[in-house]
PDB file of C-alpha atoms in Angstrom:
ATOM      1  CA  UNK A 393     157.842 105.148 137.990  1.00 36.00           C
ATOM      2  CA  UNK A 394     158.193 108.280 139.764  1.00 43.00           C
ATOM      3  CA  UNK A 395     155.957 110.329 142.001  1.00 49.00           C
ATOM      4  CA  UNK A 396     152.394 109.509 142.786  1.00 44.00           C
ATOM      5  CA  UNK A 397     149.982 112.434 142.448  1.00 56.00           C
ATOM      6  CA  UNK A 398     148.160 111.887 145.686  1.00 50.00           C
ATOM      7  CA  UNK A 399     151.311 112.573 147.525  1.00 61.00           C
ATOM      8  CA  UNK A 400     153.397 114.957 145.673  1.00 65.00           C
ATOM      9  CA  UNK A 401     153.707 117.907 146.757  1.00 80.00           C
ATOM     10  CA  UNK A 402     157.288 119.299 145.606  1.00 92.00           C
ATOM     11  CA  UNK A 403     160.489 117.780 144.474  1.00 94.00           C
ATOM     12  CA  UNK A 404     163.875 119.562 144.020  1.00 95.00           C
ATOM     13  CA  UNK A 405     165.415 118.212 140.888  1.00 97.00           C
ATOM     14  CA  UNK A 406     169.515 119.055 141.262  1.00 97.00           C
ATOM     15  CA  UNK A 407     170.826 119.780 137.570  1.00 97.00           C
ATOM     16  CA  UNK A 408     167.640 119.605 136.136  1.00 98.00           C
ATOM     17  CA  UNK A 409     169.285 120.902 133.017  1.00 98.00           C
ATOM     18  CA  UNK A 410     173.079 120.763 132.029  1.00 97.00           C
ATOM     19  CA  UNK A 411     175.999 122.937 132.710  1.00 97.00           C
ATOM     20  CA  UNK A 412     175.779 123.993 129.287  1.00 97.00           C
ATOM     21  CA  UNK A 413     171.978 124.588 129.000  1.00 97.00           C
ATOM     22  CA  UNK A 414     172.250 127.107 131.794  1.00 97.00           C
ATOM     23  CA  UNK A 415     175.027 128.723 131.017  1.00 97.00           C
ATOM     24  CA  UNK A 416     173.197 129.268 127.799  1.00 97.00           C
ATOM     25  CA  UNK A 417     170.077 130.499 128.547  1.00 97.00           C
ATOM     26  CA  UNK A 418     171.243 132.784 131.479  1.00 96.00           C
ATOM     27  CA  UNK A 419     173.128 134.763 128.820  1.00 96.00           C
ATOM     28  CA  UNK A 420     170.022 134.402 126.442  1.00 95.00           C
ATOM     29  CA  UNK A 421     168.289 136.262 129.559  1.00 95.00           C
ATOM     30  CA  UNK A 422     170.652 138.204 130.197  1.00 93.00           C
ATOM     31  CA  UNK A 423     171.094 139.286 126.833  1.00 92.00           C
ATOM     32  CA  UNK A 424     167.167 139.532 125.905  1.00 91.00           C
ATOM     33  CA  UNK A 425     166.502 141.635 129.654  1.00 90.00           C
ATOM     34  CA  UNK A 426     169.418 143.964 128.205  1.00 87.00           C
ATOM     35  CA  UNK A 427     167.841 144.838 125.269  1.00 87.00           C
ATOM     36  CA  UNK A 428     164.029 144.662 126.089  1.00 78.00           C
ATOM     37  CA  UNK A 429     162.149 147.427 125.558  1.00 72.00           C
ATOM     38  CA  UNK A 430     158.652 146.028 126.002  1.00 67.00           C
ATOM     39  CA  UNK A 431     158.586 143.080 127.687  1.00 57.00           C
ATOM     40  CA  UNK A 432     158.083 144.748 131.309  1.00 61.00           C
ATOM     41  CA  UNK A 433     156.782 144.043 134.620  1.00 59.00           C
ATOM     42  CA  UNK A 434     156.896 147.188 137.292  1.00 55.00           C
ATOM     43  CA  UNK A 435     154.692 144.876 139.684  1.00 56.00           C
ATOM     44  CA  UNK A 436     157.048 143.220 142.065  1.00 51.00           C
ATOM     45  CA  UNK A 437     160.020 145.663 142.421  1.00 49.00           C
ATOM     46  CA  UNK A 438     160.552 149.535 141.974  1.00 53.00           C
ATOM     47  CA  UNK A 439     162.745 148.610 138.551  1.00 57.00           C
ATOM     48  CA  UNK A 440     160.921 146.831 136.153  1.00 70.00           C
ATOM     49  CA  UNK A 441     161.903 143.177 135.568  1.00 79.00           C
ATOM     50  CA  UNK A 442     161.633 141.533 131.627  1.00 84.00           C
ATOM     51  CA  UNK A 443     159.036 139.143 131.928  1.00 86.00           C
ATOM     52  CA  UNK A 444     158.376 137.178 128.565  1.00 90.00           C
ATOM     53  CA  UNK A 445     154.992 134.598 127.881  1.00 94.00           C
ATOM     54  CA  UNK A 446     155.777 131.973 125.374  1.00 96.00           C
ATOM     55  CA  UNK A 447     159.373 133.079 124.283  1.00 95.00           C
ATOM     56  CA  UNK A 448     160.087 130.206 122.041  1.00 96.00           C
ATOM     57  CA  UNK A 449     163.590 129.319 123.174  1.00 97.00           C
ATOM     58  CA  UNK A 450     162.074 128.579 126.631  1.00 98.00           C
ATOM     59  CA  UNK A 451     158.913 126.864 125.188  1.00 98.00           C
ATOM     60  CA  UNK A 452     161.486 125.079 123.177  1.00 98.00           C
ATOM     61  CA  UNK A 453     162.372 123.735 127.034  1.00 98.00           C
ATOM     62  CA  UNK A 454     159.076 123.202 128.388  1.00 98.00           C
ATOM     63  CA  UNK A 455     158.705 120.445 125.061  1.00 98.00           C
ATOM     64  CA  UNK A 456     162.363 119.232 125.506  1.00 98.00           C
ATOM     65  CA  UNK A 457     161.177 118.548 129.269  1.00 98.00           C
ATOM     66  CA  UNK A 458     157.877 116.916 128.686  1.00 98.00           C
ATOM     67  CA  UNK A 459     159.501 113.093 128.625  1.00 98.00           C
ATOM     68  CA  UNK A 460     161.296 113.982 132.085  1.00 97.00           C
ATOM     69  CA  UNK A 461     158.985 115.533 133.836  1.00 97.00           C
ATOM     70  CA  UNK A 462     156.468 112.412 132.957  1.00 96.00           C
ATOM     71  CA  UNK A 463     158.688 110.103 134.482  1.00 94.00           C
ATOM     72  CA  UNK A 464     159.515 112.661 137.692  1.00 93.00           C
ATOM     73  CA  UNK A 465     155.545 113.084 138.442  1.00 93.00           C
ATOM     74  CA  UNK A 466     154.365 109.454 137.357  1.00 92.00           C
ATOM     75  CA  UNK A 467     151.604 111.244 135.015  1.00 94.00           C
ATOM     76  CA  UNK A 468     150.645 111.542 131.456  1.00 97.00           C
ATOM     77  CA  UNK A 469     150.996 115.534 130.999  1.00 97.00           C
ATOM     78  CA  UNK A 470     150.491 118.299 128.683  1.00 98.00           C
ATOM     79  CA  UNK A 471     152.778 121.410 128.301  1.00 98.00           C
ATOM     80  CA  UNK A 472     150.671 124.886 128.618  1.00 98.00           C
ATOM     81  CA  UNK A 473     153.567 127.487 128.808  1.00 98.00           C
ATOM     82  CA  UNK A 474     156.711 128.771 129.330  1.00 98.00           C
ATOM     83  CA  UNK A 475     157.324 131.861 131.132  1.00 95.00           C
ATOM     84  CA  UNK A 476     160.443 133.804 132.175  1.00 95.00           C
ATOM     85  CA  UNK A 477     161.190 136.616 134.220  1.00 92.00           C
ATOM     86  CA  UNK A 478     164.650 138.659 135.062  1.00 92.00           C
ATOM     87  CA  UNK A 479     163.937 139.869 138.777  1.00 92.00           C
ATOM     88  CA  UNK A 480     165.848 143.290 139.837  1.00 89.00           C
ATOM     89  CA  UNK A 481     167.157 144.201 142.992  1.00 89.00           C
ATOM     90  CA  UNK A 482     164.089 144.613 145.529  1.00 88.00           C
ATOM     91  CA  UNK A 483     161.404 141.910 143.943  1.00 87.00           C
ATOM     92  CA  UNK A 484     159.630 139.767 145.583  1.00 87.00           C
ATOM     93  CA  UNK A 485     156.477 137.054 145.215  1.00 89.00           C
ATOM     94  CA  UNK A 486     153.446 137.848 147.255  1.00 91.00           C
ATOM     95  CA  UNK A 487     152.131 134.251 148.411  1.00 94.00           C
ATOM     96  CA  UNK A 488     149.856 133.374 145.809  1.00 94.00           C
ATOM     97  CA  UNK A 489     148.618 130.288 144.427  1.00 96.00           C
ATOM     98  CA  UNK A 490     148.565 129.543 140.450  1.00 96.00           C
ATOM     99  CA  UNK A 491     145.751 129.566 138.080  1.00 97.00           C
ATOM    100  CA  UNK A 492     144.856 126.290 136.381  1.00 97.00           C
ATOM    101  CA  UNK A 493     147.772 125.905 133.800  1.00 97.00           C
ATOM    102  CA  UNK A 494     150.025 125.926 136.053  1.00 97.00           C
ATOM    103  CA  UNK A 495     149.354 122.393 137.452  1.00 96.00           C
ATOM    104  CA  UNK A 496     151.870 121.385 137.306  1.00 96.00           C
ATOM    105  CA  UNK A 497     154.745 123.922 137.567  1.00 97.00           C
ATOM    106  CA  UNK A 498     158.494 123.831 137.403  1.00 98.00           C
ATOM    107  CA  UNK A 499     160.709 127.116 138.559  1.00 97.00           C
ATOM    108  CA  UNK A 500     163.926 126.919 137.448  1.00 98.00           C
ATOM    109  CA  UNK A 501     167.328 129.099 138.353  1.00 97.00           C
ATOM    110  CA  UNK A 502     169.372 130.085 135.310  1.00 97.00           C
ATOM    111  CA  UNK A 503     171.271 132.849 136.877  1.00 96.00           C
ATOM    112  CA  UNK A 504     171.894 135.451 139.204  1.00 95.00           C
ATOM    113  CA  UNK A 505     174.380 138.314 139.538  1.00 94.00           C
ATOM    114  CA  UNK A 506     176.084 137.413 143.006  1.00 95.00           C
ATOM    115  CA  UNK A 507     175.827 133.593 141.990  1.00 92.00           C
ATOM    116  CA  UNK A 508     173.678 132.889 145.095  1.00 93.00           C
ATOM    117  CA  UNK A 509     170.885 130.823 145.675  1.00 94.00           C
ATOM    118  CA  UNK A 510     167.255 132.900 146.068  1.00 95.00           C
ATOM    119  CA  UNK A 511     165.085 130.774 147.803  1.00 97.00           C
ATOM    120  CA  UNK A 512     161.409 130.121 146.907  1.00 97.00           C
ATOM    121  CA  UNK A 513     158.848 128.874 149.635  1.00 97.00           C
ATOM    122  CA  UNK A 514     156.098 126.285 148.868  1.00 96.00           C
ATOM    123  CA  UNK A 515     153.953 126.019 151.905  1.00 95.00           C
ATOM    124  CA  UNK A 516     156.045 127.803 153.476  1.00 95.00           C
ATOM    125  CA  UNK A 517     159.440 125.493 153.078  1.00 95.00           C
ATOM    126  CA  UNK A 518     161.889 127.047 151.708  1.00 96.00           C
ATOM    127  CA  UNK A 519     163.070 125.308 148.246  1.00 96.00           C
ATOM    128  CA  UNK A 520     166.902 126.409 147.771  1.00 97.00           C
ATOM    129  CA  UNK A 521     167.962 125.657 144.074  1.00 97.00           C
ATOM    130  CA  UNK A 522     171.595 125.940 142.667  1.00 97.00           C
ATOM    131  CA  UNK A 523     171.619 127.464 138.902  1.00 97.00           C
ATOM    132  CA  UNK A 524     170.686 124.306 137.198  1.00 97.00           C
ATOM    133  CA  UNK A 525     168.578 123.428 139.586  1.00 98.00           C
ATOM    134  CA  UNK A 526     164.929 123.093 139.363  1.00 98.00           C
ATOM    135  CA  UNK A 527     161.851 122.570 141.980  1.00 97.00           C
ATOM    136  CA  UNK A 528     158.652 120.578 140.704  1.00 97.00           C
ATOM    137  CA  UNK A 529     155.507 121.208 142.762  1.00 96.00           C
ATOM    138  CA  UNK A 530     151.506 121.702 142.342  1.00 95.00           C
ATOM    139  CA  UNK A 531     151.331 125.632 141.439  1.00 94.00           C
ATOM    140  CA  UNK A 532     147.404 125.102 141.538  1.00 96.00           C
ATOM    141  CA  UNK A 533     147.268 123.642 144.911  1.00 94.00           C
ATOM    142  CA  UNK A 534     150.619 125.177 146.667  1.00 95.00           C
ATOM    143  CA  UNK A 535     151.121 128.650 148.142  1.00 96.00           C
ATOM    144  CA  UNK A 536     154.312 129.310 147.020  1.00 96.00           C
ATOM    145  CA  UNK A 537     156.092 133.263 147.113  1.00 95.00           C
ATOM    146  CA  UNK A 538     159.902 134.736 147.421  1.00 95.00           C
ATOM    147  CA  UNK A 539     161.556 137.154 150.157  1.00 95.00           C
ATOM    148  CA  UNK A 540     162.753 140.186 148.568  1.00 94.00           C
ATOM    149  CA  UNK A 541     165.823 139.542 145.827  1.00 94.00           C
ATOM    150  CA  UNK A 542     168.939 141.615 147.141  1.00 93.00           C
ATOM    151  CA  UNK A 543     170.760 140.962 144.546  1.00 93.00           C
ATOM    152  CA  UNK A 544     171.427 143.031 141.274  1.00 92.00           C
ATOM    153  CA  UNK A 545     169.481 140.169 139.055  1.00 93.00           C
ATOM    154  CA  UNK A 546     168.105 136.695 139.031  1.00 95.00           C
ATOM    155  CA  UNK A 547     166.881 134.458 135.979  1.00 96.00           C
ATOM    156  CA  UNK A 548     164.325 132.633 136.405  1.00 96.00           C
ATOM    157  CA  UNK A 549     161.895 130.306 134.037  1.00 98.00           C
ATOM    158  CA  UNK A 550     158.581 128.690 134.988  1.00 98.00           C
ATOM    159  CA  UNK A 551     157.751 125.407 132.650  1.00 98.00           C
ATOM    160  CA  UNK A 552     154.120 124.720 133.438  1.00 98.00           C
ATOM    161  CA  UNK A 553     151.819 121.344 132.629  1.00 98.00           C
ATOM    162  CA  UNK A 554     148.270 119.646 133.129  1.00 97.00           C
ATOM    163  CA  UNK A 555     147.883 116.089 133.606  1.00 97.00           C
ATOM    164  CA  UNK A 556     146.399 114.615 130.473  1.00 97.00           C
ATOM    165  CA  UNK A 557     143.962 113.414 132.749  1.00 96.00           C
ATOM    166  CA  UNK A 558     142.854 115.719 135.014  1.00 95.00           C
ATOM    167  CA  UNK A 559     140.671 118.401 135.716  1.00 96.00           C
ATOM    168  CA  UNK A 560     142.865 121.085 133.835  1.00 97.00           C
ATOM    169  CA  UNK A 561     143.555 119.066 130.351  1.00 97.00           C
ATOM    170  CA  UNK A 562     141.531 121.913 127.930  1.00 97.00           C
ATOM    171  CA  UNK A 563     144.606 124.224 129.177  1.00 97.00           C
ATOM    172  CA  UNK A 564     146.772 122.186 127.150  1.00 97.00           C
ATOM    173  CA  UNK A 565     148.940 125.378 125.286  1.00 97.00           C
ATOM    174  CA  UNK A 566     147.083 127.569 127.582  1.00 97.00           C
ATOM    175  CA  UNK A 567     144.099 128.424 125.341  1.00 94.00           C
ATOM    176  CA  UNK A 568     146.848 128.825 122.055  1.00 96.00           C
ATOM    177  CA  UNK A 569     146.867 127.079 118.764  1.00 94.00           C
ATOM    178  CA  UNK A 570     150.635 126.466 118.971  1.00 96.00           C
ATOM    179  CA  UNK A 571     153.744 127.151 121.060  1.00 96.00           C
ATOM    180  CA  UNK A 572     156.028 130.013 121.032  1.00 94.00           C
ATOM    181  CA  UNK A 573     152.784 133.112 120.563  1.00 94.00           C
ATOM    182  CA  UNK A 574     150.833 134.771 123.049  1.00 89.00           C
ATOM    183  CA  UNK A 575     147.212 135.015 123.695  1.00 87.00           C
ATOM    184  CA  UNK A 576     146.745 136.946 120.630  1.00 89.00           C
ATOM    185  CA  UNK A 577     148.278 134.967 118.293  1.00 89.00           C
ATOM    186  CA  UNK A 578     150.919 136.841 117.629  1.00 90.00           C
ATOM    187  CA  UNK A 579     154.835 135.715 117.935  1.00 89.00           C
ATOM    188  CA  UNK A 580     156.378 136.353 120.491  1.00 83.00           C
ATOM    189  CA  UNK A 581     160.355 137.986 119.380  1.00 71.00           C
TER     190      UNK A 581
END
């Protein structure tokens, strides 16, 4: 049925969503990093990049992926959170290695402004998606980090999971009573 946990360690999924679905939400980011005005993260670049925790549309994704990403990783899993993030020009990852809702982790391309491909390294292999294309790998085990972007933009979302049962299962919604708010509570618009 899929991947066996033992020996997974990542998987590049080509068109993990349709033509459609990306062309669609890299407008929505490009549209929502346009008009942000509080949703900012000055800590990997010199221009701040719109990060967003739990925006619905892309939590929306992370329970429209749930069936898929079952069958892709052979295990019975539970969503935590959605998280997106518009890099600018000069960003980067530091190596770094996830906290526990992020088991199971999914980083996904949805746009860039020069249309190229901005690789991300798990163990130090690079992982080169297409827009559309998505990488599944073990965010709690796996160093994983990015070169610096050189590009004006990239899109980006992160679809994270637990296995139902595993170690990490009381991160199921991260801590939240539902989908689509933060840590407070409080909607996330």
């Amino acid at each position: 049925m899929g991947i066996i946990k033992k020996d997974f360690r990542y998987k590049i999924v080509k068109n993990f969503i349709s033509v459609y679905e990306k062309n669609l939400l890299h407008h929505y980011t490009r549209i929502k990093h346009r008009t942000n005005d509080k949703f900012f993260d000055g800590s990997l670049s010199n221009h701040p990049d719109t990060s967003i925790y739990a925006d619905p549309v892309m939590e929306s994704l992370l329970l429209n992926k749930l069936k898929f990403m079952e069958n892709n990783t052979g295990l019975e899993l539970l969503p935590t959170y959605a998280y997106w993030r518009m890099y600018t020009w000069g960003a980067c990852l530091k190596k770094h290695k996830d906290r526990p809702s992020c088991e199971i982790s999914v980083t996904l391309s949805l746009g860039s402004s020069d249309d190229k491909p901005w690789p991300i390294y798990i163990n130090d292999k690079p992982a080169i998606l297409e827009h559309g294309d998505a990488v599944i790998y073990l965010g709690v085990e796996d160093t994983h980090h990015r070169n610096m972007l050189d590009s004006d933009y990239h899109s980006q979302v992160f679809l994270h999971y637990v296995d139902k049962n595993g170690p990490y299962k009381k991160y199921h919604k991260d801590g939240r009573l539902i989908y689509g708010v933060n840590k407070e509570g409080r909607a996330v618009t």
